[in-house]
Short mmCIF file of C-alpha atoms and ligand atoms in Angstrom, two decimals:
data_model
loop_
_atom_site.label_atom_id
_atom_site.label_comp_id
_atom_site.label_asym_id
_atom_site.label_seq_id
_atom_site.Cartn_x
_atom_site.Cartn_y
_atom_site.Cartn_z
CA MET A 1 -15.59 -7.07 -26.00
CA THR A 2 -13.74 -10.26 -25.11
CA ALA A 3 -14.00 -11.55 -28.69
CA ASN A 4 -11.49 -9.05 -30.10
CA ILE A 5 -9.12 -8.74 -27.16
CA GLU A 6 -6.19 -10.25 -29.07
CA SER A 7 -6.50 -7.67 -31.84
CA ILE A 8 -5.86 -4.76 -29.47
CA ILE A 9 -2.68 -6.19 -27.97
CA ASP A 10 0.84 -5.98 -29.40
CA PRO A 11 0.96 -9.15 -31.62
CA GLN A 12 4.36 -10.21 -30.24
CA VAL A 13 2.93 -10.05 -26.74
CA SER A 14 -0.19 -12.05 -27.50
CA SER A 15 1.72 -14.86 -29.24
CA ARG A 16 4.23 -14.98 -26.36
CA ILE A 17 1.38 -15.23 -23.85
CA LYS A 18 0.29 -18.46 -25.55
CA GLU A 19 3.84 -19.79 -25.18
CA ILE A 20 3.98 -18.78 -21.51
CA GLY A 21 0.56 -20.33 -21.02
CA ARG A 22 1.99 -23.67 -22.09
CA LEU A 23 5.36 -23.50 -20.36
CA SER A 24 4.74 -21.73 -17.10
CA THR A 25 1.87 -22.00 -14.70
CA LEU A 26 1.07 -21.59 -11.06
CA PRO A 27 2.32 -24.46 -8.88
CA GLN A 28 0.05 -27.49 -8.63
CA VAL A 29 -0.54 -26.79 -4.95
CA THR A 30 -2.01 -23.38 -5.84
CA TRP A 31 -4.47 -24.89 -8.34
CA GLU A 32 -5.47 -27.47 -5.74
CA LEU A 33 -6.07 -24.73 -3.15
CA MET A 34 -8.12 -22.77 -5.68
CA ARG A 35 -10.25 -25.84 -6.32
CA LEU A 36 -10.76 -26.42 -2.58
CA LEU A 37 -11.65 -22.77 -2.00
CA GLY A 38 -14.47 -23.11 -4.49
CA ASP A 39 -15.85 -26.22 -2.81
CA GLU A 40 -18.15 -25.58 0.15
CA ASN A 41 -17.52 -29.09 1.50
CA THR A 42 -13.82 -28.41 2.03
CA THR A 43 -12.67 -29.05 5.59
CA PRO A 44 -9.66 -27.60 7.43
CA ASP A 45 -8.03 -31.04 7.22
CA ASP A 46 -8.30 -30.98 3.42
CA LEU A 47 -6.38 -27.70 3.31
CA GLN A 48 -3.74 -28.91 5.71
CA LYS A 49 -3.16 -32.03 3.58
CA VAL A 50 -2.63 -29.92 0.47
CA VAL A 51 -0.11 -27.61 2.16
CA GLU A 52 1.71 -30.57 3.67
CA GLN A 53 2.22 -32.10 0.20
CA ASP A 54 4.76 -29.38 -0.48
CA PRO A 55 7.58 -29.33 2.08
CA ALA A 56 9.01 -26.01 0.87
CA LEU A 57 5.60 -24.35 1.07
CA SER A 58 5.02 -25.86 4.53
CA ALA A 59 8.35 -24.46 5.73
CA LYS A 60 7.44 -20.99 4.48
CA VAL A 61 4.00 -21.15 6.10
CA ILE A 62 5.62 -22.12 9.42
CA SER A 63 8.10 -19.29 9.08
CA LEU A 64 5.31 -16.82 8.31
CA GLY A 65 3.29 -18.20 11.22
CA ASN A 66 6.22 -17.24 13.43
CA SER A 67 6.47 -13.70 12.04
CA ALA A 68 6.10 -10.64 14.23
CA TYR A 69 2.60 -9.93 12.94
CA TYR A 70 1.14 -12.90 14.80
CA GLY A 71 3.03 -12.00 18.01
CA LEU A 72 3.81 -15.55 19.10
CA ARG A 73 5.21 -16.36 22.52
CA THR A 74 5.66 -20.06 21.75
CA PRO A 75 7.22 -20.77 18.35
CA ALA A 76 5.13 -22.73 15.84
CA THR A 77 7.27 -25.69 14.84
CA THR A 78 4.73 -27.74 12.89
CA ILE A 79 2.41 -26.95 10.03
CA SER A 80 -0.64 -27.84 12.12
CA ARG A 81 0.43 -25.44 14.90
CA ALA A 82 1.15 -22.67 12.35
CA ILE A 83 -2.29 -23.23 10.81
CA VAL A 84 -3.99 -22.94 14.21
CA ILE A 85 -2.12 -19.70 14.91
CA ILE A 86 -2.58 -17.92 11.61
CA GLY A 87 -6.08 -19.26 10.92
CA PHE A 88 -7.37 -21.04 7.86
CA LYS A 89 -8.42 -17.99 5.88
CA GLU A 90 -4.99 -16.46 6.25
CA LEU A 91 -3.34 -19.75 5.45
CA GLU A 92 -5.17 -19.80 2.12
CA PHE A 93 -4.13 -16.22 1.52
CA LEU A 94 -0.48 -16.91 2.30
CA ALA A 95 -0.34 -20.13 0.32
CA LEU A 96 -1.91 -18.56 -2.76
CA GLY A 97 0.40 -15.56 -2.53
CA LEU A 98 3.38 -17.86 -2.26
CA GLY A 99 2.20 -19.70 -5.38
CA LEU A 100 2.09 -16.44 -7.30
CA ALA A 101 5.54 -15.45 -6.02
CA ASP A 102 6.83 -18.86 -7.12
CA THR A 103 5.74 -18.22 -10.71
CA PHE A 104 6.59 -14.53 -11.04
CA ASP A 105 9.75 -13.28 -9.37
CA LEU A 106 9.01 -9.61 -8.80
CA ARG A 107 12.43 -9.07 -7.25
CA LYS A 108 13.85 -9.18 -10.79
CA VAL A 109 12.20 -6.28 -12.53
CA PRO A 110 13.62 -3.63 -14.86
CA HIS A 111 15.44 -0.76 -13.24
CA GLY A 112 13.03 2.04 -12.40
CA PHE A 113 10.01 -0.19 -11.81
CA ASP A 114 8.90 -0.81 -8.23
CA GLY A 115 8.37 -4.59 -8.13
CA GLU A 116 7.93 -4.59 -4.36
CA GLY A 117 5.28 -1.88 -4.69
CA LEU A 118 3.35 -3.96 -7.24
CA TRP A 119 3.58 -7.03 -5.01
CA LEU A 120 2.43 -5.17 -1.89
CA HIS A 121 -0.41 -3.59 -3.87
CA SER A 122 -1.65 -7.01 -5.10
CA LEU A 123 -1.69 -8.41 -1.57
CA SER A 124 -3.24 -5.26 -0.12
CA VAL A 125 -6.08 -5.37 -2.65
CA SER A 126 -6.55 -9.07 -1.97
CA TRP A 127 -6.74 -8.51 1.79
CA THR A 128 -9.09 -5.54 1.39
CA ALA A 129 -11.34 -7.29 -1.15
CA ARG A 130 -11.93 -10.02 1.40
CA GLU A 131 -12.94 -7.40 3.98
CA VAL A 132 -15.29 -5.68 1.49
CA ALA A 133 -16.86 -9.01 0.51
CA ALA A 134 -17.43 -9.98 4.14
CA ALA A 135 -19.02 -6.59 4.91
CA THR A 136 -21.23 -6.39 1.81
CA ARG A 137 -22.01 -10.09 1.49
CA LEU A 138 -22.05 -9.50 -2.24
CA VAL A 139 -19.67 -12.37 -2.97
CA ASP A 140 -17.79 -15.12 -1.20
CA PRO A 141 -14.83 -13.58 0.74
CA GLY A 142 -12.46 -16.34 -0.41
CA GLU A 143 -13.38 -15.69 -4.04
CA ALA A 144 -12.87 -11.94 -3.56
CA MET A 145 -9.51 -12.56 -1.91
CA LEU A 146 -8.25 -14.65 -4.82
CA ALA A 147 -9.62 -12.21 -7.39
CA GLY A 148 -7.91 -9.32 -5.57
CA LEU A 149 -4.62 -11.20 -5.51
CA LEU A 150 -4.68 -11.89 -9.25
CA HIS A 151 -6.39 -8.75 -10.56
CA ASN A 152 -3.14 -7.25 -11.87
CA LEU A 153 -1.84 -10.47 -13.43
CA GLY A 154 -1.25 -8.52 -16.66
CA GLN A 155 0.98 -5.99 -14.98
CA ILE A 156 2.87 -8.73 -13.19
CA MET A 157 3.38 -10.40 -16.60
CA LEU A 158 4.57 -7.16 -18.15
CA VAL A 159 7.27 -6.55 -15.57
CA THR A 160 8.50 -10.15 -15.43
CA HIS A 161 8.15 -11.36 -19.04
CA PHE A 162 7.93 -8.32 -21.33
CA THR A 163 10.73 -6.08 -20.15
CA VAL A 164 11.44 -4.57 -23.61
CA GLN A 165 7.79 -3.57 -23.99
CA LEU A 166 7.71 -2.32 -20.39
CA GLN A 167 10.71 -0.09 -21.10
CA ARG A 168 8.86 1.40 -24.12
CA LEU A 169 5.86 1.95 -21.90
CA MET A 170 7.92 3.70 -19.25
CA ASN A 171 9.63 5.89 -21.86
CA TYR A 172 6.17 6.96 -23.01
CA VAL A 173 5.13 7.74 -19.44
CA ASN A 174 8.34 9.73 -18.95
CA GLU A 175 7.24 11.89 -21.88
CA LYS A 176 4.44 13.00 -19.58
CA ARG A 177 1.73 10.76 -20.97
CA SER A 178 -0.53 8.90 -18.58
CA PHE A 179 0.05 5.19 -18.01
CA LEU A 180 -3.41 4.41 -19.39
CA GLU A 181 -2.76 6.42 -22.56
CA ALA A 182 0.63 4.76 -23.04
CA GLU A 183 -0.86 1.27 -22.60
CA ALA A 184 -3.54 1.99 -25.18
CA ASP A 185 -1.11 3.51 -27.74
CA LEU A 186 1.38 0.64 -27.48
CA GLY A 187 -1.14 -2.23 -27.31
CA LEU A 188 0.07 -3.08 -23.81
CA TRP A 189 -3.24 -2.82 -21.98
CA HIS A 190 -2.47 -4.75 -18.77
CA GLU A 191 -6.07 -5.83 -18.17
CA ALA A 192 -6.17 -7.53 -21.61
CA ILE A 193 -2.73 -9.13 -21.21
CA GLY A 194 -3.75 -10.60 -17.85
CA TYR A 195 -7.09 -11.75 -19.25
CA LEU A 196 -5.43 -13.65 -22.13
CA LEU A 197 -3.10 -15.44 -19.73
CA ALA A 198 -5.93 -16.25 -17.32
CA LYS A 199 -7.93 -17.66 -20.23
CA ASN A 200 -4.97 -19.72 -21.48
CA TRP A 201 -4.45 -21.08 -17.99
CA GLY A 202 -8.12 -22.04 -17.80
CA MET A 203 -8.78 -19.93 -14.71
CA PRO A 204 -12.38 -19.73 -13.47
CA LYS A 205 -14.57 -17.25 -15.38
CA TYR A 206 -14.94 -14.87 -12.43
CA LEU A 207 -11.16 -14.43 -12.28
CA GLN A 208 -11.00 -13.74 -16.02
CA ASP A 209 -13.76 -11.13 -15.61
CA VAL A 210 -12.06 -9.40 -12.67
CA ILE A 211 -8.69 -9.32 -14.44
CA LEU A 212 -10.26 -7.79 -17.57
CA TYR A 213 -12.64 -5.30 -15.94
CA HIS A 214 -11.05 -4.39 -12.60
CA HIS A 215 -10.76 -0.72 -13.60
CA ARG A 216 -14.10 -0.63 -15.44
CA PRO A 217 -16.78 -2.40 -13.37
CA ASP A 218 -19.40 -0.35 -15.24
CA ILE A 219 -18.79 -2.25 -18.51
CA ALA A 220 -18.21 -5.70 -16.98
CA THR A 221 -20.27 -8.30 -18.81
CA GLY A 222 -19.95 -11.02 -16.17
CA SER A 223 -19.22 -11.59 -12.47
CA LYS A 224 -20.23 -7.96 -11.88
CA SER A 225 -20.39 -8.16 -8.08
CA THR A 226 -16.89 -9.64 -7.79
CA VAL A 227 -15.54 -7.04 -10.23
CA GLU A 228 -17.17 -4.27 -8.14
CA VAL A 229 -15.81 -5.64 -4.86
CA VAL A 230 -12.27 -5.76 -6.26
CA ASN A 231 -12.65 -2.28 -7.78
CA LEU A 232 -13.77 -0.95 -4.40
CA ALA A 233 -10.81 -2.63 -2.76
CA ILE A 234 -8.45 -0.96 -5.28
CA GLN A 235 -10.01 2.41 -4.51
CA LEU A 236 -9.80 1.86 -0.74
CA VAL A 237 -6.16 0.77 -1.00
CA SER A 238 -5.44 3.93 -3.01
CA MET A 239 -6.36 5.86 0.15
CA THR A 240 -3.51 4.15 2.04
CA ASP A 241 0.25 4.08 1.48
CA PHE A 242 -0.16 0.97 -0.68
CA GLY A 243 -1.86 2.51 -3.71
CA LEU A 244 -0.08 2.56 -7.08
CA GLU A 245 0.16 5.75 -9.06
CA HIS A 246 -0.38 3.96 -12.38
CA GLU A 247 -3.41 2.13 -11.00
CA THR A 248 -5.60 5.20 -10.78
CA GLN A 249 -9.12 4.92 -12.13
CA PRO A 250 -9.71 5.95 -15.75
CA ALA A 251 -11.31 9.42 -15.68
CA ASP A 252 -14.63 8.21 -17.11
CA SER A 253 -15.02 5.11 -14.91
CA PRO A 254 -17.24 5.05 -11.83
CA THR A 255 -15.72 6.53 -8.73
CA TYR A 256 -15.56 5.06 -5.29
CA LEU A 257 -18.67 7.02 -4.36
CA ASP A 258 -20.66 5.72 -7.37
CA ILE A 259 -20.27 2.16 -6.15
CA MET A 260 -20.10 2.74 -2.43
CA PRO A 261 -23.84 3.26 -1.78
CA LYS A 262 -24.12 -0.53 -1.95
CA MET A 263 -22.10 -0.61 1.23
CA ASN A 264 -23.04 0.68 4.64
CA LYS A 265 -21.12 3.93 5.32
CA ASP A 266 -19.95 2.74 8.74
CA ASP A 267 -18.63 -0.47 7.18
CA LYS A 268 -16.68 1.57 4.64
CA GLU A 269 -15.08 3.72 7.33
CA LYS A 270 -14.37 0.68 9.49
CA ILE A 271 -12.62 -1.13 6.64
CA LEU A 272 -10.57 1.92 5.73
CA GLU A 273 -9.48 2.40 9.35
CA LYS A 274 -8.73 -1.30 9.69
CA ILE A 275 -6.60 -1.56 6.54
CA LYS A 276 -4.69 1.61 7.43
CA ILE A 277 -3.53 -0.26 10.53
CA THR A 278 -3.32 -3.82 9.17
CA LEU A 279 -1.58 -3.29 5.82
CA PRO A 280 1.58 -1.71 7.30
CA LEU A 281 1.68 -4.50 9.89
CA MET A 282 1.41 -7.22 7.22
CA ALA A 283 3.80 -5.62 4.72
CA PRO A 284 7.04 -7.06 6.18
CA THR A 285 5.54 -10.56 6.10
CA TRP A 286 4.37 -10.05 2.53
CA LEU A 287 7.81 -8.88 1.45
CA GLN A 288 9.21 -12.00 3.07
CA MET A 289 6.95 -14.04 0.76
CA MET A 290 8.57 -12.64 -2.40
CA GLY A 291 10.65 -14.99 -4.49
CA PRO A 292 10.33 -18.65 -5.41
CA ILE A 293 9.12 -21.13 -2.78
CA SER A 294 12.22 -23.21 -3.41
CA GLY A 295 14.53 -20.16 -3.54
CA THR A 296 17.49 -19.95 -1.24
CA LYS A 297 18.05 -16.19 -1.42
CA LYS A 298 17.43 -14.14 1.68
CA PRO A 299 14.24 -12.08 1.30
CA ARG A 300 14.77 -8.38 0.83
CA ARG A 301 13.15 -6.07 3.30
CA ARG A 302 11.83 -2.63 2.59
CA THR A 303 13.57 -0.15 4.81
CA GLY A 304 11.72 3.04 3.93
FE1 FE2 B 401 -4.83 -2.66 -12.88
#
């Protein structure tokens, strides 16, 4: 399937992806964190050193460490104090999310598209995928977290770099066609677009697999467990207020219940209950993360 991916995408889009692949990439600090996450010998000190290399990122991590979610009585004024408070796993999560926000500014999206919704969905799936991975022990939770964060890279690309094509897509959808049907007809299949970029960027194979197959774990040819964990996370998130209408499962793909037997029923219920409480609590912090690391604009807050 991966051999002919380019042939099913709008040719203008696929040639532009190559250009973007050369010109724009995730910040160096994000790549370094990804490398460290994959290395079992990584120590907390290693992570701290990487975050400290980037003063703007450090400042944002400190500010997030002081956010209401963590309920601090004493303000965290240093990166090391912020790291102790928010914990290493969450530091990785925040730093990687900030890297993604630095590359793709989802505050600037075409009128009518909910950029904040897409951002919150990506982080919700990332958070939930980590919970599912920890409960099932199918894959490393850090790997699942990163895969969840990047699974919709193609959609993020579409709304930030292909606004003309996105408008065509939305016009199609307004004519009462499904998002999936519109993507297929116009050669704007977001899984394939994300996969091509991930491949051009030289992302690890498991990320490429998750990006390509996150709605179709049944036909995944590699990294099947990670793809399934992320797919489960998407389905769990769809049961909260953070699901996306256009991210519904294709009608012929496996449902939540087809995959869920691999997971203890109590674990499933526990995760669902937990994310229904945690996601709304984290959302304001996640919205605060939007925008470039070096940006000076005040973050927008969702009021509704
Ligand atoms: Fe998707």
